[in-house]
């Protein structure tokens, strides 16, 4: 049961709480975990005359990608003592859509996600990503608060 677990991470403390939960379950059930980060798409913008078109866009894209990689690496380091197989994966696009696509294509049998994330400013119980993933995921979703 729950042999393949997808854990979407955005760098927030709640997504790390979800990761902690996933590691505990995985160590009991001998599951494989994938830490997954989605770099949100940005619109090409920001060339001035004389500059290479889209130079600012490329610079920001690279920075976003580096940020995503560092979120995944930090999480991997955090759990390196745990006796659990952890893989990392980075995708680009809409977080909720990429998470659901990955769960489907990779045939995961559980998603463990934080209830809120980096945008935690309003009083809602769930953020938009966890809300949409819980409604559209192809497998069970465990929401950690
Ligand atoms: N870009 C992302 N890549 C991977 N996982 C993500 C990403 N964004 C959010 N998540 C996952 O979804 C959980 C809930 O975050 P969500 O974005 O829904 O809440 P929020 O940031 O508080 O609200 P909102 O983004 O709607 O303002 C996070 O704890 C994390 O597990
Ligand atoms: Mg968010």
PDB file of C-alpha atoms and ligand atoms in Angstrom:
ATOM      1  CA  UNK A   1       0.000   0.000   0.000  1.00  0.00           C
ATOM      2  CA  UNK A   2       1.195   3.529  -0.842  1.00  0.00           C
ATOM      3  CA  UNK A   3       4.357   2.287  -2.507  1.00  0.00           C
ATOM      4  CA  UNK A   4       4.878   5.462  -4.520  1.00  0.00           C
ATOM      5  CA  UNK A   5       4.313   8.814  -2.804  1.00  0.00           C
ATOM      6  CA  UNK A   6       4.400  12.244  -4.435  1.00  0.00           C
ATOM      7  CA  UNK A   7       5.317  15.174  -2.171  1.00  0.00           C
ATOM      8  CA  UNK A   8       4.928  18.640  -3.742  1.00  0.00           C
ATOM      9  CA  UNK A   9       7.263  21.156  -2.117  1.00  0.00           C
ATOM     10  CA  UNK A  10       7.199  24.953  -2.387  1.00  0.00           C
ATOM     11  CA  UNK A  11       9.725  25.739   0.350  1.00  0.00           C
ATOM     12  CA  UNK A  12       7.032  26.567   2.949  1.00  0.00           C
ATOM     13  CA  UNK A  13       7.021  25.102   6.454  1.00  0.00           C
ATOM     14  CA  UNK A  14       3.735  23.331   5.712  1.00  0.00           C
ATOM     15  CA  UNK A  15       5.141  21.581   2.689  1.00  0.00           C
ATOM     16  CA  UNK A  16       8.049  20.448   4.889  1.00  0.00           C
ATOM     17  CA  UNK A  17       5.494  19.166   7.432  1.00  0.00           C
ATOM     18  CA  UNK A  18       3.991  17.160   4.561  1.00  0.00           C
ATOM     19  CA  UNK A  19       7.469  15.827   3.732  1.00  0.00           C
ATOM     20  CA  UNK A  20       8.043  14.776   7.364  1.00  0.00           C
ATOM     21  CA  UNK A  21       4.746  12.934   7.298  1.00  0.00           C
ATOM     22  CA  UNK A  22       5.641  11.264   4.013  1.00  0.00           C
ATOM     23  CA  UNK A  23       9.033  10.112   5.313  1.00  0.00           C
ATOM     24  CA  UNK A  24       7.389   8.562   8.392  1.00  0.00           C
ATOM     25  CA  UNK A  25       4.816   6.709   6.295  1.00  0.00           C
ATOM     26  CA  UNK A  26       7.429   5.641   3.742  1.00  0.00           C
ATOM     27  CA  UNK A  27       9.742   4.214   6.370  1.00  0.00           C
ATOM     28  CA  UNK A  28       6.889   2.074   7.744  1.00  0.00           C
ATOM     29  CA  UNK A  29       5.502   0.949   4.396  1.00  0.00           C
ATOM     30  CA  UNK A  30       8.774   0.799   2.488  1.00  0.00           C
ATOM     31  CA  UNK A  31       7.503   3.325  -0.048  1.00  0.00           C
ATOM     32  CA  UNK A  32       9.455   5.410  -2.519  1.00  0.00           C
ATOM     33  CA  UNK A  33       9.094   9.206  -2.245  1.00  0.00           C
ATOM     34  CA  UNK A  34       9.408  11.847  -4.934  1.00  0.00           C
ATOM     35  CA  UNK A  35       9.958  15.449  -3.857  1.00  0.00           C
ATOM     36  CA  UNK A  36       8.387  17.539  -6.594  1.00  0.00           C
ATOM     37  CA  UNK A  37       8.674  21.253  -7.271  1.00  0.00           C
ATOM     38  CA  UNK A  38       6.888  23.235  -9.961  1.00  0.00           C
ATOM     39  CA  UNK A  39       8.496  26.445 -11.161  1.00  0.00           C
ATOM     40  CA  UNK A  40       5.575  28.728 -12.065  1.00  0.00           C
ATOM     41  CA  UNK A  41       5.557  29.985 -15.645  1.00  0.00           C
ATOM     42  CA  UNK A  42       6.394  33.619 -16.104  1.00  0.00           C
ATOM     43  CA  UNK A  43       5.560  35.751 -19.124  1.00  0.00           C
ATOM     44  CA  UNK A  44       8.391  36.948 -21.368  1.00  0.00           C
ATOM     45  CA  UNK A  45       8.788  40.610 -20.521  1.00  0.00           C
ATOM     46  CA  UNK A  46      11.470  43.117 -19.795  1.00  0.00           C
ATOM     47  CA  UNK A  47      13.662  43.828 -22.806  1.00  0.00           C
ATOM     48  CA  UNK A  48      14.866  47.346 -23.355  1.00  0.00           C
ATOM     49  CA  UNK A  49      16.138  48.608 -26.678  1.00  0.00           C
ATOM     50  CA  UNK A  50      19.718  47.528 -27.237  1.00  0.00           C
ATOM     51  CA  UNK A  51      19.296  44.536 -24.978  1.00  0.00           C
ATOM     52  CA  UNK A  52      18.951  41.011 -26.205  1.00  0.00           C
ATOM     53  CA  UNK A  53      15.190  40.370 -26.395  1.00  0.00           C
ATOM     54  CA  UNK A  54      13.973  38.572 -23.318  1.00  0.00           C
ATOM     55  CA  UNK A  55      17.282  38.842 -21.438  1.00  0.00           C
ATOM     56  CA  UNK A  56      15.517  39.774 -18.210  1.00  0.00           C
ATOM     57  CA  UNK A  57      13.031  36.959 -18.732  1.00  0.00           C
ATOM     58  CA  UNK A  58      15.834  34.441 -19.131  1.00  0.00           C
ATOM     59  CA  UNK A  59      17.668  35.731 -16.086  1.00  0.00           C
ATOM     60  CA  UNK A  60      14.546  35.505 -13.936  1.00  0.00           C
ATOM     61  CA  UNK A  61      13.722  32.054 -15.318  1.00  0.00           C
ATOM     62  CA  UNK A  62      17.193  30.821 -14.395  1.00  0.00           C
ATOM     63  CA  UNK A  63      16.846  32.291 -10.933  1.00  0.00           C
ATOM     64  CA  UNK A  64      13.445  30.646 -10.431  1.00  0.00           C
ATOM     65  CA  UNK A  65      14.839  27.323 -11.574  1.00  0.00           C
ATOM     66  CA  UNK A  66      17.815  27.625  -9.202  1.00  0.00           C
ATOM     67  CA  UNK A  67      15.373  28.429  -6.391  1.00  0.00           C
ATOM     68  CA  UNK A  68      13.360  25.302  -7.181  1.00  0.00           C
ATOM     69  CA  UNK A  69      16.469  23.151  -7.221  1.00  0.00           C
ATOM     70  CA  UNK A  70      17.562  24.558  -3.904  1.00  0.00           C
ATOM     71  CA  UNK A  71      14.134  23.818  -2.348  1.00  0.00           C
ATOM     72  CA  UNK A  72      14.494  20.197  -3.474  1.00  0.00           C
ATOM     73  CA  UNK A  73      18.120  19.900  -2.345  1.00  0.00           C
ATOM     74  CA  UNK A  74      17.381  21.385   1.083  1.00  0.00           C
ATOM     75  CA  UNK A  75      14.542  18.904   1.598  1.00  0.00           C
ATOM     76  CA  UNK A  76      16.738  16.015   0.489  1.00  0.00           C
ATOM     77  CA  UNK A  77      19.431  17.081   2.982  1.00  0.00           C
ATOM     78  CA  UNK A  78      16.884  17.421   5.756  1.00  0.00           C
ATOM     79  CA  UNK A  79      15.900  13.761   5.410  1.00  0.00           C
ATOM     80  CA  UNK A  80      19.183  12.193   4.389  1.00  0.00           C
ATOM     81  CA  UNK A  81      19.432  10.293   7.679  1.00  0.00           C
ATOM     82  CA  UNK A  82      16.046   8.658   7.115  1.00  0.00           C
ATOM     83  CA  UNK A  83      16.244   5.209   5.649  1.00  0.00           C
ATOM     84  CA  UNK A  84      13.920   6.044   2.758  1.00  0.00           C
ATOM     85  CA  UNK A  85      14.412   6.229  -1.014  1.00  0.00           C
ATOM     86  CA  UNK A  86      13.888   9.844  -2.111  1.00  0.00           C
ATOM     87  CA  UNK A  87      13.967  11.107  -5.677  1.00  0.00           C
ATOM     88  CA  UNK A  88      13.721  14.766  -6.752  1.00  0.00           C
ATOM     89  CA  UNK A  89      11.878  16.160  -9.737  1.00  0.00           C
ATOM     90  CA  UNK A  90      11.463  19.675 -11.122  1.00  0.00           C
ATOM     91  CA  UNK A  91       8.746  20.749 -13.549  1.00  0.00           C
ATOM     92  CA  UNK A  92       7.584  24.000 -15.136  1.00  0.00           C
ATOM     93  CA  UNK A  93       4.001  25.198 -15.404  1.00  0.00           C
ATOM     94  CA  UNK A  94       0.885  25.514 -13.260  1.00  0.00           C
ATOM     95  CA  UNK A  95       1.627  23.794  -9.938  1.00  0.00           C
ATOM     96  CA  UNK A  96      -1.767  22.072  -9.545  1.00  0.00           C
ATOM     97  CA  UNK A  97      -1.756  20.823 -13.121  1.00  0.00           C
ATOM     98  CA  UNK A  98       1.836  19.578 -13.079  1.00  0.00           C
ATOM     99  CA  UNK A  99       1.277  17.834  -9.736  1.00  0.00           C
ATOM    100  CA  UNK A 100      -1.831  16.013 -11.018  1.00  0.00           C
ATOM    101  CA  UNK A 101      -0.127  15.133 -14.328  1.00  0.00           C
ATOM    102  CA  UNK A 102       2.926  13.750 -12.540  1.00  0.00           C
ATOM    103  CA  UNK A 103       0.696  11.693 -10.222  1.00  0.00           C
ATOM    104  CA  UNK A 104      -1.103  10.241 -13.238  1.00  0.00           C
ATOM    105  CA  UNK A 105       1.835   9.621 -15.561  1.00  0.00           C
ATOM    106  CA  UNK A 106       4.060   8.322 -12.761  1.00  0.00           C
ATOM    107  CA  UNK A 107       1.236   6.159 -11.355  1.00  0.00           C
ATOM    108  CA  UNK A 108       1.694   7.346  -7.804  1.00  0.00           C
ATOM    109  CA  UNK A 109      -0.691   5.948  -5.214  1.00  0.00           C
ATOM    110  CA  UNK A 110      -0.633   8.834  -2.730  1.00  0.00           C
ATOM    111  CA  UNK A 111       0.009  12.594  -2.765  1.00  0.00           C
ATOM    112  CA  UNK A 112       1.015  14.218   0.539  1.00  0.00           C
ATOM    113  CA  UNK A 113       0.685  17.993   0.337  1.00  0.00           C
ATOM    114  CA  UNK A 114       0.652  20.976   2.717  1.00  0.00           C
ATOM    115  CA  UNK A 115      -2.688  22.663   3.435  1.00  0.00           C
ATOM    116  CA  UNK A 116      -1.152  26.074   2.783  1.00  0.00           C
ATOM    117  CA  UNK A 117       2.073  27.297   1.278  1.00  0.00           C
ATOM    118  CA  UNK A 118       4.126  30.410   0.755  1.00  0.00           C
ATOM    119  CA  UNK A 119       1.094  32.572   0.067  1.00  0.00           C
ATOM    120  CA  UNK A 120      -0.316  31.995   3.540  1.00  0.00           C
ATOM    121  CA  UNK A 121      -1.761  35.410   4.277  1.00  0.00           C
ATOM    122  CA  UNK A 122      -5.524  34.952   4.229  1.00  0.00           C
ATOM    123  CA  UNK A 123      -7.643  33.059   6.745  1.00  0.00           C
ATOM    124  CA  UNK A 124      -8.569  30.169   4.452  1.00  0.00           C
ATOM    125  CA  UNK A 125      -7.938  26.615   5.515  1.00  0.00           C
ATOM    126  CA  UNK A 126      -6.500  25.589   2.159  1.00  0.00           C
ATOM    127  CA  UNK A 127      -4.462  27.288  -0.517  1.00  0.00           C
ATOM    128  CA  UNK A 128      -5.413  27.192  -4.173  1.00  0.00           C
ATOM    129  CA  UNK A 129      -2.889  24.486  -5.086  1.00  0.00           C
ATOM    130  CA  UNK A 130      -3.876  22.038  -2.328  1.00  0.00           C
ATOM    131  CA  UNK A 131      -7.539  22.801  -2.998  1.00  0.00           C
ATOM    132  CA  UNK A 132      -7.283  22.029  -6.727  1.00  0.00           C
ATOM    133  CA  UNK A 133      -5.017  19.015  -6.279  1.00  0.00           C
ATOM    134  CA  UNK A 134      -7.471  17.487  -3.787  1.00  0.00           C
ATOM    135  CA  UNK A 135     -10.262  17.898  -6.345  1.00  0.00           C
ATOM    136  CA  UNK A 136      -8.443  16.732  -9.487  1.00  0.00           C
ATOM    137  CA  UNK A 137      -5.833  14.221  -8.365  1.00  0.00           C
ATOM    138  CA  UNK A 138      -6.011  10.693  -9.833  1.00  0.00           C
ATOM    139  CA  UNK A 139      -5.121   9.151  -6.437  1.00  0.00           C
ATOM    140  CA  UNK A 140      -5.764   9.736  -2.696  1.00  0.00           C
ATOM    141  CA  UNK A 141      -4.470  13.028  -1.274  1.00  0.00           C
ATOM    142  CA  UNK A 142      -3.307  13.541   2.306  1.00  0.00           C
ATOM    143  CA  UNK A 143      -3.402  17.209   3.326  1.00  0.00           C
ATOM    144  CA  UNK A 144      -1.082  18.117   6.185  1.00  0.00           C
ATOM    145  CA  UNK A 145      -1.735  21.194   8.310  1.00  0.00           C
TER     146      UNK A 145
HETATM  147  N1  LIG B   1       5.042  25.542  -6.939  1.00  0.00           N
HETATM  148  C1  LIG B   1       4.783  24.472  -6.186  1.00  0.00           C
HETATM  149  N2  LIG B   1       5.456  23.308  -6.410  1.00  0.00           N
HETATM  150  C2  LIG B   1       5.196  22.229  -5.652  1.00  0.00           C
HETATM  151  N3  LIG B   1       4.305  22.197  -4.653  1.00  0.00           N
HETATM  152  C3  LIG B   1       3.601  23.307  -4.396  1.00  0.00           C
HETATM  153  C4  LIG B   1       3.790  24.506  -5.151  1.00  0.00           C
HETATM  154  N4  LIG B   1       2.950  25.445  -4.653  1.00  0.00           N
HETATM  155  C5  LIG B   1       2.274  24.855  -3.657  1.00  0.00           C
HETATM  156  N5  LIG B   1       2.659  23.581  -3.486  1.00  0.00           N
HETATM  157  C6  LIG B   1       2.134  22.590  -2.501  1.00  0.00           C
HETATM  158  O1  LIG B   1       0.816  22.948  -2.160  1.00  0.00           O
HETATM  159  C7  LIG B   1       0.721  23.186  -0.747  1.00  0.00           C
HETATM  160  C8  LIG B   1      -0.321  24.278  -0.521  1.00  0.00           C
HETATM  161  O2  LIG B   1       0.155  25.472  -1.106  1.00  0.00           O
HETATM  162  P1  LIG B   1      -0.829  26.546  -1.788  1.00  0.00           P
HETATM  163  O3  LIG B   1      -0.037  27.233  -2.834  1.00  0.00           O
HETATM  164  O4  LIG B   1      -2.098  25.855  -2.158  1.00  0.00           O
HETATM  165  O5  LIG B   1      -1.159  27.512  -0.559  1.00  0.00           O
HETATM  166  P2  LIG B   1      -0.841  29.065  -0.384  1.00  0.00           P
HETATM  167  O6  LIG B   1       0.493  29.379  -0.999  1.00  0.00           O
HETATM  168  O7  LIG B   1      -1.013  29.339   1.073  1.00  0.00           O
HETATM  169  O8  LIG B   1      -2.021  29.757  -1.178  1.00  0.00           O
HETATM  170  P3  LIG B   1      -2.038  30.423  -2.651  1.00  0.00           P
HETATM  171  O9  LIG B   1      -0.841  29.919  -3.428  1.00  0.00           O
HETATM  172  O10 LIG B   1      -3.345  29.956  -3.214  1.00  0.00           O
HETATM  173  O11 LIG B   1      -1.971  31.883  -2.378  1.00  0.00           O
HETATM  174  C9  LIG B   1       2.142  23.504  -0.295  1.00  0.00           C
HETATM  175  O12 LIG B   1       2.345  23.218   1.087  1.00  0.00           O
HETATM  176  C10 LIG B   1       2.938  22.576  -1.198  1.00  0.00           C
HETATM  177  O13 LIG B   1       2.883  21.244  -0.664  1.00  0.00           O
HETATM  178 MG1  LIG B   2       1.040  29.020  -3.004  1.00  0.00          MG
END
